[in-house]
Structure formats: structure tokens, C-alpha cells
Coordinates of C-alpha atoms and ligand atoms in Angstrom, one line a residue:
M1 CA -8.3 27.5 4.7
T2 CA -6.2 29.8 2.5
T3 CA -4.9 28.6 -0.8
V4 CA -1.5 26.9 -0.6
Q5 CA 1.2 28.9 -2.3
G6 CA 4.9 28.5 -3.1
T7 CA 6.9 25.3 -2.8
L8 CA 4.0 23.0 -1.9
S9 CA 2.5 23.7 -5.3
R10 CA 5.6 22.6 -7.2
S11 CA 7.8 19.6 -7.8
L12 CA 11.1 18.9 -6.0
I13 CA 14.0 18.0 -8.2
G14 CA 17.6 18.0 -7.0
G15 CA 16.7 20.0 -4.0
S16 CA 15.0 22.8 -6.0
W17 CA 11.3 23.5 -6.1
T18 CA 10.4 23.8 -9.7
D19 CA 7.3 24.0 -12.0
G20 CA 6.7 21.2 -14.5
H21 CA 6.2 22.1 -18.1
G22 CA 2.9 20.2 -18.5
E23 CA -0.8 21.2 -18.1
M24 CA -2.1 22.8 -14.9
M25 CA -3.6 20.5 -12.4
H26 CA -6.4 22.3 -10.4
V27 CA -6.4 20.8 -6.9
R28 CA -9.5 21.1 -4.8
S29 CA -11.1 19.4 -1.9
G30 CA -13.7 17.1 -3.4
W31 CA -15.9 16.9 -0.3
S32 CA -15.8 20.6 0.8
G33 CA -15.3 22.2 -2.7
T34 CA -12.4 24.3 -1.3
P35 CA -9.8 25.2 -3.9
I36 CA -6.4 24.1 -2.7
T37 CA -3.9 25.1 -5.4
D38 CA -2.9 24.9 -9.0
I39 CA 0.1 22.8 -9.9
A40 CA 2.1 22.7 -13.2
T41 CA 2.4 18.9 -14.0
C42 CA 5.7 17.2 -15.1
T43 CA 6.1 16.2 -18.7
E44 CA 8.2 13.3 -20.0
A45 CA 11.2 15.7 -20.2
D46 CA 10.7 16.8 -16.6
V47 CA 10.6 13.2 -15.5
R48 CA 13.8 12.5 -17.5
H49 CA 15.5 15.4 -15.7
A50 CA 14.3 14.1 -12.2
V51 CA 15.5 10.6 -12.9
Q52 CA 18.9 11.9 -14.2
V53 CA 19.3 13.9 -11.0
A54 CA 18.4 10.8 -8.9
E55 CA 21.0 8.8 -10.9
A56 CA 23.7 11.4 -10.2
A57 CA 22.9 11.5 -6.5
Q58 CA 22.8 7.8 -6.0
P59 CA 26.5 6.7 -5.8
A60 CA 27.3 9.2 -3.0
W61 CA 24.2 8.3 -1.1
A62 CA 25.0 4.6 -1.3
A63 CA 28.6 5.3 -0.3
L64 CA 27.6 7.1 2.9
A65 CA 28.4 5.0 6.0
L66 CA 25.4 2.9 6.8
V67 CA 25.2 4.5 10.3
D68 CA 25.0 7.9 8.8
R69 CA 22.2 6.9 6.4
V70 CA 20.4 5.3 9.4
E71 CA 20.8 8.5 11.5
I72 CA 19.2 10.6 8.7
L73 CA 16.3 8.2 8.5
R74 CA 15.8 8.3 12.2
E75 CA 15.8 12.1 12.0
L76 CA 13.1 11.9 9.3
N77 CA 10.9 10.0 11.7
R78 CA 11.3 12.8 14.2
V79 CA 10.7 15.7 11.8
I80 CA 7.7 14.1 10.1
A81 CA 6.1 13.3 13.5
A82 CA 6.7 16.9 14.7
N83 CA 4.7 18.1 11.7
T84 CA 1.8 15.6 12.1
E85 CA -1.0 18.1 12.6
E86 CA -0.3 20.2 9.6
I87 CA 0.1 17.2 7.2
A88 CA -2.9 15.4 8.7
Q89 CA -5.2 18.5 8.2
M90 CA -4.1 18.7 4.6
I91 CA -4.8 15.0 3.9
T92 CA -8.2 15.4 5.5
L93 CA -8.9 18.4 3.2
E94 CA -7.6 16.6 0.1
T95 CA -9.3 13.3 0.6
G96 CA -12.0 13.5 3.3
K97 CA -10.3 11.0 5.5
T98 CA -11.3 11.8 9.1
I99 CA -8.8 13.7 11.1
S100 CA -8.3 10.8 13.6
E101 CA -7.5 8.6 10.6
T102 CA -5.0 11.0 9.1
R103 CA -3.3 11.7 12.5
E104 CA -3.0 7.9 12.8
E105 CA -1.6 7.7 9.3
I106 CA 1.3 10.2 10.1
L107 CA 2.1 9.2 13.7
E108 CA 1.6 5.4 13.5
Y109 CA 2.7 4.7 10.0
S110 CA 4.3 7.4 7.9
A111 CA 6.9 8.8 10.3
P112 CA 7.8 5.5 12.0
A113 CA 8.4 3.9 8.5
Y114 CA 11.7 5.7 8.3
Q115 CA 12.8 4.5 11.8
K116 CA 11.7 0.9 11.0
A117 CA 13.5 0.9 7.6
A118 CA 16.7 2.2 9.3
E119 CA 16.6 -0.6 11.8
E120 CA 15.9 -3.1 9.0
A121 CA 18.9 -1.9 7.0
L122 CA 21.1 -2.4 10.1
R123 CA 20.1 -6.1 10.0
H124 CA 20.2 -6.7 6.3
R125 CA 22.7 -9.5 6.2
G126 CA 24.6 -11.3 3.6
L127 CA 25.5 -15.0 3.5
S128 CA 28.6 -17.2 3.2
L129 CA 28.1 -20.2 1.0
P130 CA 30.0 -23.5 0.9
S131 CA 32.1 -24.2 -2.2
T132 CA 30.8 -27.3 -4.0
Q133 CA 32.5 -27.1 -7.4
E134 CA 36.1 -27.7 -6.5
R135 CA 38.0 -30.1 -4.2
S136 CA 40.1 -27.4 -2.4
N137 CA 39.9 -25.1 0.5
N138 CA 40.6 -22.1 -1.6
K139 CA 37.2 -20.8 -2.5
R140 CA 35.2 -18.3 -0.5
L141 CA 31.7 -17.6 -1.7
V142 CA 30.1 -14.4 -0.3
L143 CA 26.5 -13.3 -1.0
T144 CA 26.1 -9.5 -0.8
H145 CA 23.5 -7.0 -1.7
R146 CA 23.8 -3.8 -3.6
P147 CA 21.2 -1.1 -4.3
V148 CA 19.3 -1.3 -7.6
G149 CA 19.9 2.4 -8.3
V150 CA 16.9 4.6 -8.9
V151 CA 13.5 3.5 -7.5
A152 CA 10.2 5.0 -8.8
V153 CA 7.6 5.2 -6.1
I154 CA 4.0 5.7 -7.4
S155 CA 1.4 6.0 -4.7
P156 CA -2.4 6.1 -4.3
Y157 CA -4.8 8.5 -2.6
N158 CA -6.1 6.4 0.3
F159 CA -2.9 6.3 2.5
P160 CA -1.0 9.0 0.6
T161 CA 2.0 9.6 2.9
D162 CA 2.0 6.2 4.6
I163 CA 2.3 4.0 1.5
A164 CA 4.8 6.3 -0.2
S165 CA 6.8 6.5 3.0
I166 CA 7.2 2.8 3.5
G167 CA 8.5 2.5 0.0
I168 CA 10.7 5.5 0.0
A169 CA 12.2 4.7 3.5
H170 CA 13.2 1.1 2.6
A171 CA 14.5 2.2 -0.9
L172 CA 16.7 4.9 0.7
A173 CA 17.8 2.7 3.6
V174 CA 19.7 0.3 1.3
G175 CA 21.3 3.1 -0.8
N176 CA 18.9 3.8 -3.6
T177 CA 17.6 7.2 -4.6
V178 CA 14.0 7.8 -5.4
V179 CA 11.7 9.7 -7.8
W180 CA 8.2 9.8 -6.2
K181 CA 5.0 10.5 -8.1
P182 CA 2.2 11.0 -5.6
S183 CA -1.5 10.7 -6.3
E184 CA -3.0 13.6 -8.1
W185 CA -5.6 13.7 -5.3
T186 CA -3.0 14.3 -2.6
P187 CA -0.2 16.4 -4.1
V188 CA 0.1 19.0 -1.3
S189 CA 0.3 16.7 1.7
C190 CA 2.9 14.7 -0.1
A191 CA 4.9 17.9 -0.9
M192 CA 4.7 18.7 2.8
V193 CA 6.4 15.4 3.5
A194 CA 9.0 15.8 0.7
A195 CA 9.8 19.3 2.1
L196 CA 11.0 17.8 5.4
F197 CA 13.7 15.7 3.8
A198 CA 16.2 18.6 3.6
E199 CA 15.5 19.5 7.3
A200 CA 16.4 15.9 8.2
G201 CA 19.7 16.1 6.4
V202 CA 18.9 14.1 3.2
P203 CA 21.2 15.3 0.4
D204 CA 19.7 17.1 -2.6
G205 CA 18.6 14.7 -5.4
V206 CA 18.2 11.7 -3.1
L207 CA 14.4 12.2 -2.9
N208 CA 12.7 13.8 -5.9
L209 CA 9.0 14.6 -6.1
I210 CA 7.3 14.9 -9.5
Q211 CA 3.7 16.2 -9.6
G212 CA 1.1 15.0 -12.2
K213 CA -1.5 12.5 -13.1
G214 CA -1.4 9.2 -14.8
E215 CA 0.7 10.4 -17.8
T216 CA 3.4 11.6 -15.5
G217 CA 3.4 8.2 -13.7
A218 CA 3.5 6.4 -17.1
A219 CA 6.5 8.5 -18.2
L220 CA 8.3 7.5 -15.0
V221 CA 7.6 3.8 -15.6
R222 CA 9.0 4.1 -19.1
D223 CA 12.1 6.1 -18.2
P224 CA 15.3 4.2 -19.0
G225 CA 17.0 5.4 -15.8
V226 CA 14.5 3.8 -13.5
D227 CA 15.7 0.5 -12.1
A228 CA 12.8 -0.6 -10.0
I229 CA 9.2 0.4 -9.5
F230 CA 7.2 0.3 -6.3
F231 CA 3.6 0.9 -7.2
T232 CA 0.5 0.8 -5.0
G233 CA -2.9 1.4 -6.6
S234 CA -5.7 -0.2 -8.6
T235 CA -5.3 -3.5 -10.4
A236 CA -6.1 -1.8 -13.8
T237 CA -3.2 0.7 -13.4
G238 CA -0.9 -2.1 -12.0
E239 CA -1.5 -4.2 -15.1
R240 CA -0.7 -1.3 -17.3
I241 CA 2.5 -0.7 -15.4
A242 CA 3.4 -4.4 -15.6
R243 CA 3.1 -4.2 -19.4
E244 CA 5.2 -1.1 -19.7
A245 CA 7.9 -2.0 -17.2
G246 CA 9.7 -4.6 -19.3
L247 CA 12.6 -6.1 -17.4
K248 CA 12.6 -3.5 -14.6
K249 CA 12.0 -4.9 -11.2
T250 CA 8.4 -4.2 -10.0
L251 CA 6.7 -4.5 -6.7
L252 CA 3.0 -4.1 -7.4
E253 CA 0.5 -3.8 -4.6
L254 CA -3.0 -3.7 -6.1
G255 CA -6.7 -4.0 -5.4
G256 CA -8.4 -6.4 -2.9
D257 CA -11.8 -8.1 -2.6
G258 CA -11.5 -9.3 1.0
P259 CA -13.8 -12.0 2.1
Q260 CA -14.7 -12.1 5.8
I261 CA -16.1 -15.6 6.6
V262 CA -18.3 -16.0 9.7
L263 CA -18.8 -19.7 10.5
A264 CA -21.5 -21.4 12.6
D265 CA -19.4 -21.5 15.7
A266 CA -18.2 -17.9 15.5
D267 CA -18.2 -15.3 18.2
V268 CA -20.8 -13.2 16.4
E269 CA -20.2 -10.0 18.3
A270 CA -16.5 -10.2 17.5
A271 CA -17.4 -10.8 13.8
V272 CA -19.6 -7.7 13.9
D273 CA -16.7 -5.7 15.3
G274 CA -14.5 -7.0 12.5
A275 CA -17.1 -6.1 9.9
M276 CA -17.5 -2.6 11.2
L277 CA -13.7 -2.0 11.0
G278 CA -13.5 -3.9 7.7
C279 CA -16.3 -2.1 5.9
F280 CA -16.3 1.4 7.3
Y281 CA -12.8 2.4 8.3
L282 CA -11.8 5.2 5.8
A283 CA -15.4 4.8 4.4
G284 CA -14.3 1.4 3.0
Q285 CA -11.5 2.8 0.8
V286 CA -8.9 0.4 2.0
C287 CA -7.3 -2.4 -0.1
T288 CA -7.9 -4.8 2.8
S289 CA -11.6 -3.8 3.4
A290 CA -14.2 -6.6 3.9
E291 CA -15.7 -6.5 0.5
R292 CA -17.8 -9.7 0.9
I293 CA -19.1 -11.1 4.2
L294 CA -19.9 -14.8 4.0
V295 CA -22.1 -15.8 6.9
H296 CA -23.2 -19.3 7.8
E297 CA -27.0 -19.6 7.7
S298 CA -27.2 -20.6 11.3
V299 CA -25.9 -17.3 12.5
H300 CA -26.9 -15.1 9.6
D301 CA -29.9 -13.4 11.1
E302 CA -28.2 -12.7 14.4
F303 CA -25.2 -11.3 12.5
V304 CA -27.3 -9.1 10.3
S305 CA -29.4 -7.8 13.2
L306 CA -26.3 -6.9 15.3
L307 CA -24.4 -5.3 12.4
S308 CA -27.5 -3.3 11.5
A309 CA -27.8 -2.0 15.0
R310 CA -24.1 -1.0 15.1
M311 CA -24.3 0.7 11.7
A312 CA -27.2 2.8 12.9
T313 CA -24.9 4.4 15.5
L314 CA -22.0 5.2 13.2
R315 CA -21.2 8.9 13.3
V316 CA -20.9 10.0 9.7
G317 CA -20.0 13.6 8.8
D318 CA -17.5 16.4 8.8
P319 CA -14.1 14.7 8.6
T320 CA -12.4 17.6 10.4
D321 CA -14.5 16.9 13.5
E322 CA -12.8 14.6 16.0
A323 CA -16.0 12.9 16.9
T324 CA -16.7 11.8 13.3
E325 CA -16.2 8.1 12.7
M326 CA -16.7 8.0 8.9
G327 CA -16.1 10.7 6.4
P328 CA -16.9 11.1 2.7
L329 CA -15.4 9.3 -0.3
C330 CA -12.4 10.9 -2.0
N331 CA -13.7 11.5 -5.5
E332 CA -16.5 11.2 -8.0
G333 CA -15.0 8.1 -9.6
T334 CA -15.1 6.2 -6.4
L335 CA -18.6 7.4 -5.7
A336 CA -19.8 6.3 -9.2
R337 CA -18.4 2.8 -8.7
V338 CA -20.0 2.4 -5.3
R339 CA -23.4 3.6 -6.6
A340 CA -23.2 1.3 -9.6
H341 CA -22.3 -1.8 -7.5
V342 CA -25.2 -1.1 -5.0
Q343 CA -27.6 -0.5 -7.9
D344 CA -26.6 -3.8 -9.6
A345 CA -27.1 -5.6 -6.3
R346 CA -30.5 -4.0 -5.9
D347 CA -31.5 -4.8 -9.5
R348 CA -30.5 -8.5 -9.0
G349 CA -32.6 -8.9 -5.8
A350 CA -30.5 -7.8 -2.8
E351 CA -32.2 -5.9 0.0
V352 CA -30.5 -2.5 0.5
R353 CA -30.5 -0.9 3.9
Q354 CA -28.9 2.6 4.1
F355 CA -28.2 4.5 7.3
G356 CA -28.5 8.1 6.2
E357 CA -28.7 10.0 2.9
E358 CA -26.3 10.5 0.0
D359 CA -25.0 14.1 0.1
G360 CA -22.2 15.0 -2.4
L361 CA -19.3 12.6 -1.7
F362 CA -20.9 11.5 1.5
Y363 CA -22.2 8.0 0.9
P364 CA -24.3 6.4 3.7
P365 CA -23.2 3.2 5.5
T366 CA -25.0 0.6 3.4
L367 CA -26.0 -3.0 4.3
L368 CA -26.8 -5.4 1.5
V369 CA -28.6 -8.6 2.5
G370 CA -29.3 -11.5 0.1
V371 CA -26.1 -10.8 -2.0
T372 CA -25.2 -13.6 -4.4
P373 CA -21.7 -14.4 -5.8
D374 CA -22.7 -13.3 -9.4
M375 CA -23.5 -9.7 -8.4
E376 CA -20.9 -7.1 -9.3
I377 CA -20.4 -6.1 -5.7
A378 CA -19.3 -9.7 -4.9
R379 CA -17.0 -10.0 -7.9
A380 CA -15.1 -6.7 -8.0
E381 CA -13.5 -4.3 -5.6
T382 CA -16.1 -1.7 -4.5
F383 CA -13.9 0.5 -2.3
G384 CA -16.8 2.1 -0.4
P385 CA -18.8 1.9 2.9
V386 CA -20.8 -1.1 2.0
A387 CA -21.3 -4.4 3.9
P388 CA -22.5 -7.1 1.4
V389 CA -23.7 -10.2 3.2
I390 CA -23.8 -13.5 1.4
K391 CA -25.5 -16.4 3.2
V392 CA -23.7 -19.7 3.0
A393 CA -24.7 -23.3 4.0
S394 CA -21.3 -24.7 4.7
T395 CA -17.6 -23.9 5.4
E396 CA -16.7 -25.4 2.0
E397 CA -19.2 -23.1 0.2
A398 CA -17.7 -20.1 2.0
V399 CA -14.2 -21.1 1.0
A400 CA -15.2 -21.7 -2.6
I401 CA -16.9 -18.3 -2.9
A402 CA -13.9 -16.6 -1.2
N403 CA -11.5 -18.1 -3.6
S404 CA -13.6 -17.4 -6.7
S405 CA -12.3 -13.8 -7.0
E406 CA -9.3 -12.9 -9.1
L407 CA -8.1 -10.8 -6.2
G408 CA -6.3 -12.4 -3.3
L409 CA -5.1 -9.8 -0.9
T410 CA -6.5 -10.4 2.7
A411 CA -9.2 -12.7 4.0
S412 CA -10.5 -13.3 7.5
V413 CA -12.3 -16.2 9.2
Y414 CA -14.3 -16.2 12.4
T415 CA -14.5 -19.6 14.2
R416 CA -13.9 -20.9 17.7
D417 CA -12.5 -24.2 16.4
L418 CA -8.8 -24.3 16.0
A419 CA -8.7 -27.1 13.4
T420 CA -11.3 -25.4 11.3
A421 CA -9.4 -22.1 11.5
W422 CA -6.2 -23.9 10.4
R423 CA -7.9 -25.8 7.6
V424 CA -9.7 -22.7 6.2
G425 CA -6.5 -20.6 6.7
E426 CA -4.7 -23.1 4.5
A427 CA -7.5 -23.4 1.9
L428 CA -7.9 -19.7 1.3
Q429 CA -5.7 -18.4 -1.6
H430 CA -5.0 -15.0 -0.1
G431 CA -1.6 -13.4 0.8
T432 CA -2.9 -12.9 4.4
V433 CA -5.6 -14.7 6.4
N434 CA -6.6 -13.2 9.7
I435 CA -8.3 -15.6 12.2
N436 CA -10.9 -14.0 14.5
E437 CA -9.7 -10.6 13.3
S438 CA -10.9 -8.0 10.8
T439 CA -9.6 -8.1 7.2
N440 CA -8.2 -4.7 8.0
Y441 CA -5.6 -6.0 10.5
W442 CA -2.0 -5.9 9.4
D443 CA 1.4 -5.8 11.0
Q444 CA 4.1 -3.3 9.8
L445 CA 6.9 -5.8 10.2
A446 CA 5.2 -8.8 8.6
P447 CA 5.1 -9.6 4.8
F448 CA 2.2 -7.9 3.1
G449 CA 0.9 -8.5 -0.4
G450 CA -1.6 -10.4 -2.5
T451 CA -2.0 -13.2 -5.0
G452 CA -3.6 -13.2 -8.4
K453 CA -4.5 -9.7 -9.5
S454 CA -3.8 -8.3 -6.1
G455 CA -0.1 -8.0 -6.6
N456 CA 3.1 -9.7 -7.6
A457 CA 5.3 -9.7 -4.5
R458 CA 5.5 -8.9 -0.8
E459 CA 6.4 -5.7 0.9
L460 CA 7.2 -4.3 4.4
S461 CA 10.4 -4.6 6.4
Q462 CA 12.9 -7.1 4.9
W463 CA 10.5 -8.1 2.2
F464 CA 11.0 -4.8 0.4
F465 CA 14.7 -5.6 -0.1
G466 CA 14.0 -8.3 -2.7
T467 CA 12.9 -5.5 -5.0
F468 CA 15.2 -2.7 -3.8
T469 CA 18.5 -4.6 -3.9
E470 CA 20.3 -6.9 -6.3
T471 CA 21.8 -10.0 -4.9
K472 CA 25.5 -10.3 -5.8
L473 CA 27.8 -13.3 -5.4
L474 CA 31.4 -12.6 -4.8
N475 CA 33.6 -15.7 -5.5
F476 CA 37.1 -15.5 -4.1
D477 CA 40.0 -17.8 -4.7
L478 CA 42.6 -17.4 -1.9
N479 CA 45.1 -18.6 -4.4
D480 CA 47.6 -19.7 -1.7
Q481 CA 47.2 -23.5 -2.1
P482 CA 47.2 -25.8 -5.2
R483 CA 44.1 -25.5 -7.3
G484 CA 41.6 -28.3 -6.7
D485 CA 40.1 -30.9 -9.0
R486 CA 37.0 -29.3 -10.6
R487 CA 35.2 -32.6 -10.9
V488 CA 31.7 -31.3 -10.8
M489 CA 32.4 -28.7 -13.5
R490 CA 33.9 -31.4 -15.8
Q491 CA 30.8 -33.5 -15.3
A492 CA 28.4 -30.7 -16.2
Ligands
NAD501 P1 -4.9 4.5 -9.1 O1 -4.5 3.2 -9.8 O2 -6.0 5.2 -9.8 O3 -3.7 5.5 -9.0 C1 -2.5 5.2 -8.2 C2 -1.4 6.0 -8.8 O4 -1.0 5.6 -10.1 C3 -1.6 7.5 -8.8 O5 -0.5 8.2 -8.4 C4 -1.9 7.7 -10.3 O6 -1.6 9.0 -10.8 C5 -0.9 6.7 -10.9 N1 -1.2 6.3 -12.3 C6 -2.3 6.3 -13.0 N2 -2.2 5.8 -14.2 C7 -0.9 5.5 -14.3 C8 -0.1 4.9 -15.4 N3 -0.6 4.5 -16.5 N4 1.2 4.7 -15.1 C9 1.8 5.0 -13.9 N5 1.1 5.6 -12.9 C10 -0.2 5.8 -13.1 O7 -5.3 4.1 -7.6 P2 -6.1 5.0 -6.5 O8 -7.5 5.2 -6.9 O9 -5.2 6.1 -6.2 O10 -6.0 4.0 -5.3 C11 -7.0 3.0 -5.0 C12 -6.6 1.6 -5.4 O11 -5.3 1.3 -4.8 C13 -7.5 0.6 -4.9 O12 -7.7 -0.4 -5.9 C14 -6.9 0.0 -3.7 O13 -7.3 -1.4 -3.4 C15 -5.4 0.0 -4.2 N6 -4.5 0.0 -3.0 C16 -3.8 -1.2 -2.8 C17 -3.0 -1.3 -1.7 C18 -2.2 -2.5 -1.5 O14 -1.3 -2.5 -0.6 N7 -2.4 -3.6 -2.1 C19 -2.9 -0.2 -0.8 C20 -3.7 0.9 -1.0 C21 -4.5 1.0 -2.1

């Protein structure tokens, strides 16, 4: 791989590729050690400039006929999909995601996000309300939506182009402009996506890309021209943003601590399939990963034995190889946290079974048996390829442990009994509960988000629009008949 040069190592502001005025960011592939490029990061002044450019471009973008905006978004779907291979290879280099995972990210999620947002905008309807304040037939109350203005999109490393794309697509679809700060671990793949906007016919200044680390993101959050913030990342960063954002609208999608509950009557093989996907897809670096597996004592040994056998066959290795099922972790910080959680569990008495050796950022699939709810691995997000099994004696105990976390993103429960599934589904305090399905299952047109410290709203399809639009009420008086008695107002 040759070093990336030119535009992909720069920021994109107002249609021009430009260098920031901050410190240099040395981008290299953590897992292979390959240098990728050096990027001059954006300072507070660079961020100000990008936001001003987005503000200036917004009225014309919002004034474009909806069908024209929609056509441009559909074109984005086509051009991003056509560049799948190049972008997927870059994400794999930057993060260590396997090539099959990164191709899936572009073709299944990132590119179609623009098409889906376009279709959603076509169906974003208003409302006509009855008049209740006045005894007349003169009033017409119409609820409409208008774009908020400039949306900041701040994205994480694990689905770098997908998560950013769903936010950008829906923000643009309803007439906002965007300033996007991608993860410092994935600046080049994100620049590749940003570079395609001009090709799809997006006017200059409608999407702006600013490169940098946390300080650049913080400057964007503080910027007075930003009207709404779509952030996806860790709970710690999300809480910082919530404090800084003041009265700006925020949509915060944060960490998860997904419980997978396996009850006494479960289809144990299906539950093992769910745990494999939940614990080892993307080496466990998914917000909806199965972070705690709560297994009823009557099926515990069978579950552990089947899971162990499956883990032994998992193909771990070079993420560019199509046969590889699990690649490395993205960075040292993630590796350090995974190691610390496993060590804490070992120190407190859990049995640790590892299928392979640690090698750089490659962490072996790890099964922990005898985990208890007080261990760090059961209390905080680990974000690595670990299956921590907690034995439980009853459904009630499983639900109580599942609900004891501050994080409430996605949960799953395996049972053959409909009433139990329903009751447990209702009792779990999570944003999504999957029945007889992995924690990692989600639907792109269904509301997604968490409770507690997992987030503050719902995203995807129409649920984005609560953050990306302002609701406006237009009250008309037709003024062609005598004014009515405003009884209700006088009483108030
Ligand atoms: P992170 O919080 O370290 O970084 C996310 C982004 O925030 C990056 O672009 C980073 O530069 C930026 N940032 C850092 N400090 C900032 C600040 N003070 N102000 C503004 N921006 C700042 O997260 P990560 O390690 O990239 O991603 C992993 C985390 O994201 C996990 O916790 C995972 O669960 C979570 N996540 C959640 C969802 C979801 O939908 N709930 C989806 C994917 C990932």
C-alpha cells in the first residue's frame, strides 16, 4: 500500500480541499504498522470557517425542490456503492475490520443510507390540527417542519462510514447542511466518501469534512453556528458533549453493555449462534455486542461446551483475507481495556479460556466462565472479543442483573415460551430487546437508541427528524367570517 497523498489527507471546506492549521496527525494502520498519511488537523478557527461555509450554503440547499435533493441523494447511493472496494480496503487498513465486514459496511449500510433517507424525506409529512380556542370556522392550524440549519456529525471508528452516512444522509434530506468530524482512526476512508459528494452533484459547502482528534470535535460542539449535534461514540465523550452543547439539539448514541439471556427452555444451539455473532463480529467492537451472557443453570454446561467448540473453529487473522472471520482490535486503548477487564475477571475467580495467542492488536477469542456481576467485565463496556458467562438460577435473577447496568442499548433473550419472552421483553430497560436473536441484530428502518447512559434519543429513518428538524405551527385566520368567541382563552 502506497502512502495516500493529496486530497484524501486534507479537510474539505466549501468544496475546496484544504489543510487545517493545527498539529499534524500521523495516521497509520494499527494492526499492520503501515504508515497511511499525515494530516494537518483543524483548529477552532478552521472549524469556525467550516461552520460559516455550511451556514452560507444552507438556505439554497433547503430551497432546492425536494425531488432534486432526493435525486442527488439517490445518486450518492450509486456513486458510493460503485467505489465500495477502494473504501472497504481503506477501512480494513485503518481499523483491522475484516474485508467482508467492510464491504458489508459500504454496500449494505453506508451507500443505501442516502437512498433510504431520500425515501424518508419524501414521506416526511406535516399535520393539520383542529382549532380548539375559538368558536369559529376561521382558523386553520398547520404543523410543518423546517431544517434546523447546520448539523455537526461526529463519528466513531467502528462503523466509520456507515454511522456518519446515516446521520449525514438524513440531515441533508430535510434541508440541513453538515460539518462532519470523522474519527481520527478513520480519516482517509471518510475523506474518500466525502470526495464523492461533488461527483453526485451535492453543491459546495453542503457537506464539509474537518479532520482532527477530540479537540477538533470539541470546537465543533462549542461553535455558535452549529444548531444540532449527531454524535456516536463512547459514553464518556457523549457526557462531555452533553455538558458543552448547552441548548443545542443533540442526538447522542453511546456505549452498550448488552445482556444476552439464555433461559432454561431456550434453543441452546440458536443461543450459541447468537453469542458467536454478538461477541465476535468485528472482534466485539460493536455497541450492540453481547457483553454479558446470562445463562440458566440447567443449560449452562451445555451452552458453555457448545460455545467453546464453536470458538475453537473461529478463523482469526489477516483482515484482508476473505476467509478471515475475526480480525484485530483497532487500537491500543481498546486492547488495554479488554486486557484489564479479562485480568480483573481472572483475579476475582473467573475461569479464562483463550483460543489462540495475543499478537499485537490481535486478541484471541476469550471465554470467561464463572463471571459474577461485580466484575468489571460485567459492569462496563469491554468492546472486545470476549464472551463472559454468568450462571443464573432464575429468570428474575437474569432480568435483575441485565437491568443493573447504567447502559441500556440492546438486550436479547432466548426462550421458547411466548409469555416469558413477552414478560422479559417488557421488564428489560433497554432501547431494543431481541427475542431469540443476537444482540447484534438491528433493522435500518426501525428506531435505534438506548436508555440510561447509552443515549438520549432514537435514530434511523423518521426518528432522525426529531433532531434534524424544528416543528413549526402555522396558525391561519381566513378572516372572511366574523371572529368567534374566544371562550377558552378568556378562561385561561
Ligand atoms: P470516542 O468517544 O472515543 O470517539 C468518537 C468521536 O468523538 C471521534 O470522532 C472523536 O475524535 C470524537 N471526540 C473525542 N472527544 C471529543 C470531544 N470532547 N468533543 C467532541 N468530539 C470528541 O468513541 P470510539 O472509540 O471512536 O467509538 C467506540 C464507542 O462508540 C463505543 O463506546 C461504542 O459502544 C460507541 N458506539 C455507539 C454506537 C451507538 O449507536 N450507540 C454505535 C457505534 C459505536
